[in-house]
Structures are given as C-alpha cells and as structure tokens.
Amino acid sequence: MKIFCVGRNYGEHVKELGNSIPENPVIFSKPDTALLKNNEPFYLPDFSNDIHYEVELVIRINKVGKKIQEQFARNYFNEIGLGIDFTARDLQTQLKSKGLPWELAKAFDGSAPIGNFIPLDNFVGSNGVDNAINFSLKKNGELVQQGNNKNMIFSFEKIIAFVSNYFTLKVGDLIYTGTPAGVGPVKVGDTLEGFIENELMLTCEVK
Ligand code: ZN
C-alpha cells in the first residue's frame, strides 16, 4: 500500500511556515514502515531536535483507479480517519534550503500514526462531504490544533484527481490531506490525542 500526504493545504498553516499558497497540491509520500497503528507510542528519533506534530484527516482508497476525474473521485473513498504527519522540522528546513527532497524529514519510521477509520457517510451534510468535518488535536490535554475540511485549499476530490494522474491508486492506499495551523514541537512524555468532532480517534505517547 502507498501513503500520500498533501503539504500546504490550509491557508493559515501555509502562512505560519512562511510558505506561499501552491497552485497545485504539494504531494509527498511515506513508506508503510512510517505507520504507527493501535495507538503505539512514538519514539523520538536521534537525527532531529525539532519533531513537530501535524494532525490531518486521512482518507482511505476503496477502489482501484487511475486518472480519476474530480467529479467521480467521491466513488474512490468511503472512510475517514485521523493521522499525525510527524515532521523533523529542523531537517526539513535544511533540505528545503538546499532544494532537496523532504523524504528524510517526513517519511522516517513511525512518522505516520493512524487511528481507526469511520464511514464518511456519517458526515455528509446538506453541503456534501467537503463542508462537514471538524477535527482537532490536544497535547497534554490542551487544544493545539483545530481544523475543518471546508478550509482545505484542495478538496479530497481534487487531491484524488491530481494524485491519480501520476500514480495508480489501489485499495487501502491512504492520503493524509494536510494540516491546519498550530503545528508545534513534541518532547518525551507528551501525549497527543486526536479527535474527529468529539470522538477520540487517536492517542500517541511520545517516548
Ligand atoms: Zn502534513
């Protein structure tokens, strides 16, 4: 299975890192060894002194597809979950300044905690799925990030259309759809809790 992530997909987060709003989705990927399931703890790696949390809505692909048109993209995912895109911000800044790929800063072991998935149909309101889902992250009980997918620069459907132009999507592939503002560092002993609406979807202890 493949894991895709979207960078710079919420305007306020783009601003907090001093980046510009992208014309196309910024896509990177992580290997399956990045996944942390079942609320496994995250061990701080020794190659960074500035690991940041980024809470994100994650969609799971349920149908094989290639060059999917935006208007049909909704047929290719039916579940949503919550994940954290751990980022070695110090390393990422170094790599960006040299024009190098972000892989080392983004795709390392354990960099993608993932919670359970729930049917997306639970959230489809009168405005459809793109105006429906509140999510948030608490660090040690304190609210640090809050988002709603209506504020995404690129919708789930646009992301799927864009990614599938380059990569065949397969059943079980995951797409981390970007983080809202409020990213910040973690240290040993921190506990992260992620929520969709008021439901606890993910817990991650930092060790
Ligand atoms: Zn991210």
Coordinates of N, CA and C and ligand atoms in Angstrom, one line a residue:
M1 N 0.8 -1.2 0.0 CA 0.0 0.0 0.0 C 0.9 1.3 0.0
K2 N 0.3 2.3 -0.4 CA 1.0 3.6 -0.5 C 0.4 4.6 0.4
I3 N 1.2 5.5 0.9 CA 0.7 6.6 1.8 C 1.2 7.9 1.1
F4 N 0.1 8.7 0.7 CA 0.4 10.0 0.1 C 0.1 11.1 1.2
C5 N 0.8 12.2 1.1 CA 0.5 13.3 2.0 C 0.4 14.6 1.2
V6 N -0.4 15.5 1.7 CA -0.5 16.8 1.0 C 0.1 17.8 1.9
G7 N 1.0 18.6 1.4 CA 1.6 19.7 2.1 C 0.9 21.0 1.8
R8 N 0.9 22.0 2.7 CA 0.4 23.3 2.4 C -1.1 23.3 1.9
N9 N -2.0 22.6 2.6 CA -3.3 22.5 2.1 C -4.3 23.4 3.0
Y10 N -3.8 24.1 4.0 CA -4.7 25.0 4.8 C -3.9 26.4 4.8
G11 N -4.6 27.4 4.4 CA -4.0 28.7 4.3 C -3.3 29.2 5.5
E12 N -3.9 29.0 6.7 CA -3.3 29.6 7.9 C -2.0 28.8 8.2
H13 N -1.9 27.5 7.9 CA -0.7 26.8 8.1 C 0.4 27.2 7.1
V14 N 0.0 27.4 5.9 CA 0.9 27.9 4.9 C 1.6 29.1 5.4
K15 N 0.8 30.0 6.0 CA 1.3 31.3 6.5 C 2.3 31.1 7.7
E16 N 1.9 30.2 8.6 CA 2.7 30.1 9.8 C 4.1 29.5 9.5
L17 N 4.2 28.8 8.4 CA 5.6 28.4 8.0 C 6.3 29.3 7.0
G18 N 5.6 30.4 6.6 CA 6.2 31.3 5.7 C 6.3 30.9 4.3
N19 N 5.4 29.9 3.9 CA 5.3 29.5 2.5 C 4.3 30.2 1.7
S20 N 4.3 30.0 0.4 CA 3.3 30.6 -0.4 C 2.2 29.6 -0.8
I21 N 1.0 30.1 -1.1 CA -0.1 29.2 -1.5 C 0.2 28.5 -2.8
P22 N 0.1 27.2 -2.8 CA 0.5 26.5 -4.0 C -0.5 26.5 -5.1
E23 N -0.1 26.4 -6.4 CA -1.1 26.3 -7.5 C -1.6 25.0 -7.7
N24 N -0.8 24.0 -7.4 CA -1.2 22.6 -7.4 C -0.9 21.9 -6.1
P25 N -1.6 20.8 -5.7 CA -1.3 20.2 -4.5 C 0.2 19.8 -4.3
V26 N 0.7 20.0 -3.2 CA 2.1 19.6 -2.9 C 2.1 18.2 -2.3
I27 N 2.6 17.2 -3.1 CA 2.4 15.8 -2.7 C 3.8 15.2 -2.4
F28 N 3.8 14.5 -1.3 CA 4.9 13.6 -1.0 C 4.4 12.3 -0.4
S29 N 5.3 11.3 -0.3 CA 4.8 10.0 0.2 C 5.6 9.5 1.3
K30 N 5.1 8.5 2.0 CA 5.7 7.8 3.1 C 5.7 6.4 2.9
P31 N 6.6 5.6 3.3 CA 6.6 4.1 3.1 C 5.7 3.5 4.2
D32 N 5.3 2.2 4.1 CA 4.4 1.6 5.1 C 5.1 1.5 6.4
T33 N 6.4 1.5 6.5 CA 7.1 1.5 7.8 C 7.0 2.8 8.6
A34 N 6.3 3.8 8.0 CA 6.1 5.0 8.7 C 4.8 4.9 9.6
L35 N 4.0 3.9 9.3 CA 2.7 3.8 10.0 C 2.9 3.4 11.5
L36 N 2.1 4.0 12.4 CA 2.0 3.6 13.8 C 0.6 3.3 14.0
K37 N 0.2 2.0 14.3 CA -1.2 1.6 14.4 C -1.5 1.3 15.9
N38 N -2.7 1.2 16.2 CA -3.2 0.7 17.5 C -2.6 1.6 18.7
N39 N -2.5 2.9 18.4 CA -2.0 3.8 19.5 C -0.6 3.5 20.0
E40 N 0.2 2.9 19.2 CA 1.6 2.6 19.6 C 2.3 3.9 19.9
P41 N 3.3 3.9 20.8 CA 4.0 5.1 21.1 C 4.9 5.5 20.0
F42 N 5.3 6.8 20.0 CA 6.2 7.3 19.0 C 7.5 7.6 19.7
Y43 N 8.6 7.0 19.2 CA 9.9 7.2 19.8 C 10.7 8.3 19.1
L44 N 11.1 9.3 19.8 CA 11.8 10.4 19.2 C 13.0 9.9 18.5
P45 N 13.2 10.2 17.2 CA 14.4 9.8 16.5 C 15.7 10.6 16.9
D46 N 16.8 10.1 16.8 CA 18.0 10.8 17.2 C 18.6 11.8 16.2
F47 N 18.0 11.8 15.0 CA 18.5 12.7 14.0 C 17.8 14.1 13.9
S48 N 17.0 14.4 14.9 CA 16.3 15.7 14.9 C 16.1 16.2 16.3
N49 N 16.2 17.5 16.5 CA 15.9 18.1 17.8 C 14.6 18.9 17.7
D50 N 13.8 18.7 16.6 CA 12.6 19.5 16.5 C 11.6 18.8 15.7
I51 N 11.0 17.7 16.3 CA 9.9 17.0 15.7 C 8.6 17.7 16.0
H52 N 7.9 18.0 14.9 CA 6.6 18.6 15.0 C 5.4 17.6 14.8
Y53 N 4.3 17.8 15.5 CA 3.1 17.1 15.2 C 2.3 17.9 14.1
E54 N 1.6 17.2 13.2 CA 0.7 17.8 12.3 C -0.5 16.9 12.2
V55 N -1.7 17.3 12.8 CA -2.8 16.4 12.7 C -3.5 16.6 11.4
E56 N -4.0 15.5 10.8 CA -4.6 15.5 9.5 C -5.8 14.6 9.3
L57 N -6.7 14.9 8.5 CA -7.8 14.0 8.1 C -7.1 13.0 7.1
V58 N -7.4 11.8 7.2 CA -6.9 10.8 6.3 C -8.0 10.0 5.6
I59 N -7.9 10.0 4.3 CA -8.9 9.2 3.5 C -8.3 7.9 3.0
R60 N -9.2 6.9 3.0 CA -8.7 5.6 2.5 C -9.3 5.2 1.2
I61 N -8.5 4.8 0.3 CA -9.0 4.5 -1.1 C -9.6 3.1 -1.0
N62 N -10.8 3.0 -1.7 CA -11.5 1.7 -1.6 C -11.8 1.1 -3.0
K63 N -11.1 1.7 -4.0 CA -11.4 1.2 -5.4 C -10.1 1.5 -6.2
V64 N -9.7 0.6 -7.1 CA -8.5 0.9 -7.9 C -8.9 2.0 -8.9
G65 N -8.0 2.9 -9.1 CA -8.3 4.0 -10.1 C -7.0 4.7 -10.6
K66 N -7.1 5.2 -11.8 CA -6.1 5.9 -12.4 C -6.7 7.0 -13.2
K67 N -6.1 8.2 -13.3 CA -6.6 9.3 -14.0 C -8.1 9.5 -13.7
I68 N -8.4 9.6 -12.4 CA -9.8 9.7 -11.9 C -10.2 11.2 -12.1
Q69 N -11.4 11.4 -12.7 CA -11.9 12.8 -12.8 C -12.5 13.2 -11.5
E70 N -12.3 14.5 -11.3 CA -12.7 15.1 -10.0 C -14.2 14.7 -9.7
Q71 N -15.0 14.8 -10.7 CA -16.5 14.6 -10.4 C -16.8 13.2 -10.1
F72 N -15.9 12.2 -10.3 CA -16.1 10.8 -9.9 C -15.3 10.4 -8.7
A73 N -14.4 11.3 -8.2 CA -13.5 10.9 -7.2 C -14.1 10.4 -5.9
R74 N -15.3 10.9 -5.6 CA -16.1 10.5 -4.4 C -16.3 9.0 -4.4
N75 N -16.3 8.4 -5.6 CA -16.5 6.9 -5.7 C -15.3 6.1 -5.2
Y76 N -14.2 6.8 -5.0 CA -13.0 6.0 -4.7 C -12.5 6.1 -3.2
F77 N -13.3 6.7 -2.4 CA -13.0 6.6 -0.9 C -14.4 6.7 -0.2
N78 N -14.4 6.0 0.9 CA -15.7 6.0 1.7 C -15.4 6.0 3.2
E79 N -14.2 6.1 3.6 CA -13.9 6.1 5.1 C -12.9 7.2 5.4
I80 N -13.0 7.7 6.6 CA -12.1 8.8 7.0 C -11.5 8.4 8.4
G81 N -10.3 8.8 8.6 CA -9.6 8.6 9.9 C -8.8 9.8 10.2
L82 N -8.1 9.7 11.3 CA -7.2 10.8 11.7 C -5.8 10.3 11.8
G83 N -4.9 11.1 11.4 CA -3.5 10.7 11.5 C -2.6 11.9 11.9
I84 N -1.4 11.6 12.2 CA -0.4 12.6 12.5 C 0.8 12.5 11.5
D85 N 1.1 13.6 10.9 CA 2.3 13.6 10.0 C 3.4 14.2 10.8
F86 N 4.2 13.3 11.5 CA 5.3 13.8 12.2 C 6.4 14.3 11.3
T87 N 7.0 15.4 11.6 CA 7.9 16.1 10.7 C 9.1 16.5 11.5
A88 N 10.3 16.2 11.0 CA 11.6 16.7 11.6 C 11.8 18.1 11.0
R89 N 11.3 19.1 11.7 CA 11.2 20.4 11.1 C 12.6 21.0 10.8
D90 N 13.6 20.7 11.7 CA 14.9 21.2 11.5 C 15.5 20.6 10.3
L91 N 15.4 19.3 10.1 CA 15.9 18.7 8.9 C 15.2 19.1 7.6
Q92 N 13.8 19.3 7.7 CA 13.1 19.8 6.6 C 13.5 21.1 6.1
T93 N 13.8 22.0 7.1 CA 14.2 23.4 6.8 C 15.6 23.3 6.1
Q94 N 16.5 22.5 6.6 CA 17.8 22.3 5.9 C 17.6 21.8 4.5
L95 N 16.8 20.8 4.3 CA 16.6 20.2 3.0 C 16.0 21.2 2.0
K96 N 15.0 21.9 2.5 CA 14.3 22.9 1.7 C 15.3 23.9 1.2
S97 N 16.1 24.4 2.1 CA 17.0 25.5 1.8 C 18.0 25.0 0.7
K98 N 18.3 23.7 0.6 CA 19.2 23.2 -0.4 C 18.4 22.7 -1.7
G99 N 17.1 22.9 -1.6 CA 16.3 22.4 -2.8 C 16.3 20.9 -2.9
L100 N 16.5 20.2 -1.8 CA 16.5 18.7 -1.8 C 15.1 18.1 -1.4
P101 N 14.9 16.9 -1.7 CA 13.6 16.3 -1.3 C 13.4 16.2 0.2
W102 N 12.1 16.1 0.6 CA 11.8 16.2 2.1 C 11.9 14.8 2.7
E103 N 12.1 13.7 1.9 CA 11.9 12.3 2.4 C 12.4 12.1 3.9
L104 N 13.7 12.5 4.1 CA 14.3 12.2 5.4 C 13.6 12.8 6.5
A105 N 13.0 14.0 6.3 CA 12.3 14.8 7.3 C 10.9 14.3 7.5
K106 N 10.3 13.5 6.6 CA 8.9 13.3 6.6 C 8.5 11.8 6.6
A107 N 9.4 10.9 6.1 CA 9.0 9.6 5.8 C 9.6 8.5 6.7
F108 N 10.3 9.0 7.8 CA 11.0 8.1 8.7 C 10.1 7.1 9.4
D109 N 10.6 6.1 10.0 CA 9.9 5.1 10.8 C 9.0 5.8 11.8
G110 N 7.8 5.4 11.9 CA 6.9 5.9 13.0 C 6.4 7.3 12.7
S111 N 6.6 7.9 11.5 CA 6.2 9.3 11.3 C 4.7 9.4 10.9
A112 N 4.0 8.3 10.9 CA 2.6 8.4 10.5 C 1.7 7.6 11.4
P113 N 1.5 8.1 12.6 CA 0.4 7.4 13.5 C -0.9 7.5 12.7
I114 N -1.7 6.4 12.9 CA -3.0 6.4 12.2 C -4.1 5.8 13.2
G115 N -5.2 6.3 13.2 CA -6.3 5.8 14.1 C -7.2 4.9 13.3
N116 N -8.4 4.6 13.9 CA -9.4 3.8 13.2 C -10.1 4.6 12.2
F117 N -10.7 3.9 11.2 CA -11.5 4.6 10.2 C -13.0 4.5 10.5
I118 N -13.7 5.5 10.1 CA -15.2 5.5 10.2 C -15.8 5.9 8.9
P119 N -17.0 5.4 8.6 CA -17.7 5.7 7.3 C -17.8 7.2 7.1
L120 N -17.5 7.6 5.9 CA -17.6 9.0 5.6 C -19.0 9.5 5.5
D121 N -19.9 8.5 5.2 CA -21.3 8.9 5.1 C -21.9 9.5 6.4
N122 N -21.2 9.2 7.6 CA -21.6 9.7 8.9 C -21.6 11.3 8.8
F123 N -20.8 11.8 7.9 CA -20.5 13.3 8.0 C -21.1 14.0 6.8
V124 N -21.8 13.3 5.9 CA -22.3 14.1 4.8 C -23.5 14.9 5.1
G125 N -23.3 16.2 5.2 CA -24.4 17.1 5.5 C -25.0 17.6 4.2
S126 N -25.9 18.6 4.3 CA -26.6 19.1 3.2 C -25.6 19.7 2.1
N127 N -24.4 20.1 2.6 CA -23.4 20.7 1.7 C -22.4 19.6 1.1
G128 N -22.6 18.4 1.4 CA -21.7 17.3 0.9 C -20.5 17.2 1.9
V129 N -19.6 16.3 1.5 CA -18.5 15.9 2.5 C -17.5 17.0 2.7
D130 N -17.5 18.0 1.7 CA -16.4 19.0 1.9 C -16.7 20.1 2.8
N131 N -17.8 20.0 3.5 CA -18.1 21.1 4.4 C -18.6 20.6 5.7
A132 N -18.0 19.5 6.1 CA -18.7 18.7 7.2 C -17.8 18.3 8.4
I133 N -16.5 18.3 8.3 CA -15.8 17.5 9.3 C -14.9 18.4 10.2
N134 N -15.2 18.5 11.4 CA -14.3 19.2 12.4 C -13.3 18.2 13.0
F135 N -12.0 18.6 13.1 CA -11.1 17.7 13.7 C -10.1 18.6 14.6
S136 N -9.4 17.9 15.5 CA -8.6 18.7 16.4 C -7.5 17.8 17.1
L137 N -6.6 18.5 17.7 CA -5.5 17.8 18.4 C -5.3 18.4 19.7
K138 N -5.2 17.6 20.8 CA -4.8 18.1 22.1 C -3.4 17.5 22.4
K139 N -2.6 18.4 23.0 CA -1.3 18.0 23.5 C -1.3 18.1 25.0
N140 N -1.1 17.0 25.7 CA -1.2 17.0 27.2 C -2.5 17.7 27.7
G141 N -3.6 17.4 27.0 CA -4.9 17.9 27.4 C -5.3 19.3 26.9
E142 N -4.3 20.0 26.3 CA -4.6 21.3 25.8 C -4.8 21.3 24.3
L143 N -5.8 22.1 23.9 CA -6.1 22.1 22.4 C -5.0 22.9 21.7
V144 N -4.4 22.2 20.7 CA -3.3 22.9 20.0 C -3.6 23.1 18.5
Q145 N -4.5 22.2 17.9 CA -4.8 22.4 16.5 C -6.3 22.1 16.3
Q146 N -6.9 22.9 15.4 CA -8.3 22.7 15.2 C -8.5 23.0 13.7
G147 N -9.3 22.1 13.0 CA -9.4 22.3 11.6 C -10.8 21.8 11.1
N148 N -11.2 22.2 9.9 CA -12.4 21.8 9.2 C -12.1 21.7 7.7
N149 N -12.5 20.6 7.1 CA -12.0 20.3 5.8 C -12.6 21.3 4.8
K150 N -13.6 22.2 5.2 CA -14.0 23.2 4.3 C -12.9 24.2 4.0
N151 N -11.9 24.3 4.9 CA -10.8 25.2 4.8 C -9.6 24.7 4.0
M152 N -9.8 23.5 3.4 CA -8.7 22.9 2.6 C -8.6 23.7 1.3
I153 N -7.4 24.0 0.9 CA -7.2 24.6 -0.4 C -7.6 23.7 -1.5
F154 N -7.2 22.4 -1.4 CA -7.6 21.4 -2.4 C -8.5 20.4 -1.7
S155 N -9.7 20.2 -2.2 CA -10.6 19.2 -1.6 C -10.2 17.8 -1.8
F156 N -10.8 16.9 -1.1 CA -10.5 15.4 -1.2 C -10.5 15.0 -2.7
E157 N -11.6 15.5 -3.4 CA -11.8 15.1 -4.8 C -10.7 15.6 -5.7
K158 N -10.3 16.9 -5.4 CA -9.2 17.5 -6.2 C -7.9 16.8 -6.0
I159 N -7.6 16.4 -4.7 CA -6.4 15.7 -4.4 C -6.4 14.3 -5.1
I160 N -7.5 13.6 -5.1 CA -7.5 12.3 -5.7 C -7.3 12.4 -7.2
A161 N -8.0 13.4 -7.8 CA -7.8 13.6 -9.3 C -6.4 13.9 -9.6
F162 N -5.7 14.8 -8.8 CA -4.4 15.2 -9.1 C -3.4 14.0 -8.9
V163 N -3.5 13.3 -7.7 CA -2.6 12.2 -7.4 C -2.7 11.1 -8.4
S164 N -3.9 10.8 -8.8 CA -4.2 9.6 -9.7 C -3.7 9.9 -11.1
N165 N -3.4 11.1 -11.4 CA -2.8 11.4 -12.7 C -1.4 10.9 -12.9
Y166 N -0.8 10.7 -11.7 CA 0.6 10.3 -11.7 C 0.8 8.8 -11.2
F167 N -0.1 8.5 -10.2 CA 0.0 7.2 -9.5 C -1.3 6.4 -9.6
T168 N -1.3 5.2 -9.9 CA -2.5 4.3 -9.8 C -2.8 4.2 -8.3
L169 N -4.0 4.5 -8.0 CA -4.5 4.3 -6.6 C -5.0 2.9 -6.4
K170 N -4.7 2.3 -5.3 CA -5.2 1.0 -5.0 C -5.9 0.9 -3.7
V171 N -6.7 -0.1 -3.6 CA -7.5 -0.3 -2.3 C -6.6 -0.3 -1.1
G172 N -6.9 0.5 -0.1 CA -6.0 0.5 1.1 C -5.0 1.6 1.1
D173 N -4.8 2.3 0.0 CA -3.9 3.4 0.0 C -4.5 4.5 0.8
L174 N -3.6 5.2 1.5 CA -4.0 6.3 2.4 C -3.6 7.7 1.9
I175 N -4.4 8.7 2.1 CA -4.0 10.0 1.8 C -4.2 10.9 3.0
Y176 N -3.0 11.4 3.5 CA -3.1 12.4 4.6 C -3.3 13.8 3.9
T177 N -4.4 14.5 4.3 CA -4.9 15.6 3.5 C -4.4 17.0 3.9
G178 N -3.4 17.0 4.8 CA -2.9 18.3 5.1 C -3.3 18.8 6.5
T179 N -2.4 19.7 7.1 CA -2.7 20.1 8.5 C -3.1 21.5 8.6
P180 N -4.0 21.8 9.5 CA -4.3 23.2 9.8 C -3.2 23.9 10.6
A181 N -3.4 25.2 10.9 CA -2.4 25.9 11.7 C -2.3 25.3 13.1
G182 N -1.2 25.7 13.8 CA -1.0 25.3 15.2 C 0.1 24.2 15.4
V183 N 0.8 23.9 14.3 CA 1.8 22.8 14.5 C 2.8 23.2 15.5
G184 N 3.5 22.2 16.1 CA 4.5 22.6 17.1 C 5.2 21.4 17.6
P185 N 6.2 21.6 18.4 CA 7.2 20.5 18.8 C 6.6 19.5 19.8
V186 N 7.2 18.3 19.8 CA 6.9 17.4 20.9 C 8.2 17.0 21.6
K187 N 8.0 16.6 22.9 CA 9.1 16.1 23.7 C 8.8 14.8 24.4
V188 N 9.7 14.2 24.9 CA 9.5 12.9 25.6 C 8.5 13.2 26.8
G189 N 7.5 12.3 26.9 CA 6.5 12.4 27.9 C 5.2 13.1 27.5
D190 N 5.2 13.7 26.3 CA 4.0 14.3 25.8 C 3.0 13.3 25.3
T191 N 1.7 13.6 25.5 CA 0.6 12.7 25.0 C -0.2 13.5 24.0
L192 N -0.4 13.0 22.8 CA -1.2 13.6 21.8 C -2.5 12.9 21.6
E193 N -3.6 13.6 21.5 CA -4.9 13.0 21.3 C -5.6 13.7 20.2
G194 N -6.1 12.9 19.2 CA -6.7 13.5 18.0 C -8.2 13.1 18.0
F195 N -9.0 14.1 17.6 CA -10.5 14.0 17.6 C -11.0 14.3 16.2
I196 N -12.1 13.5 15.8 CA -12.9 14.0 14.7 C -14.3 14.3 15.4
E197 N -14.8 15.5 15.2 CA -15.9 16.0 16.0 C -15.5 15.8 17.5
N198 N -16.3 15.2 18.3 CA -15.9 15.0 19.7 C -15.4 13.6 20.0
E199 N -15.2 12.8 19.0 CA -14.8 11.4 19.1 C -13.3 11.3 19.1
L200 N -12.7 10.6 20.2 CA -11.3 10.4 20.3 C -10.9 9.3 19.2
M201 N -10.1 9.7 18.3 CA -9.7 8.8 17.2 C -8.3 8.2 17.3
L202 N -7.5 8.8 18.1 CA -6.1 8.5 18.1 C -5.4 9.0 19.3
T203 N -4.6 8.2 20.0 CA -3.8 8.6 21.1 C -2.3 8.2 20.8
C204 N -1.4 9.1 21.0 CA 0.0 8.8 20.8 C 0.9 9.4 21.9
E205 N 1.6 8.5 22.6 CA 2.5 8.9 23.6 C 3.9 9.1 23.0
V206 N 4.6 10.1 23.4 CA 5.9 10.4 22.8 C 7.0 9.9 23.8
K207 N 7.8 9.0 23.4 CA 8.8 8.4 24.3 C 10.3 8.7 23.8
Ligands
ZN1 ZN 1.4 17.3 6.9

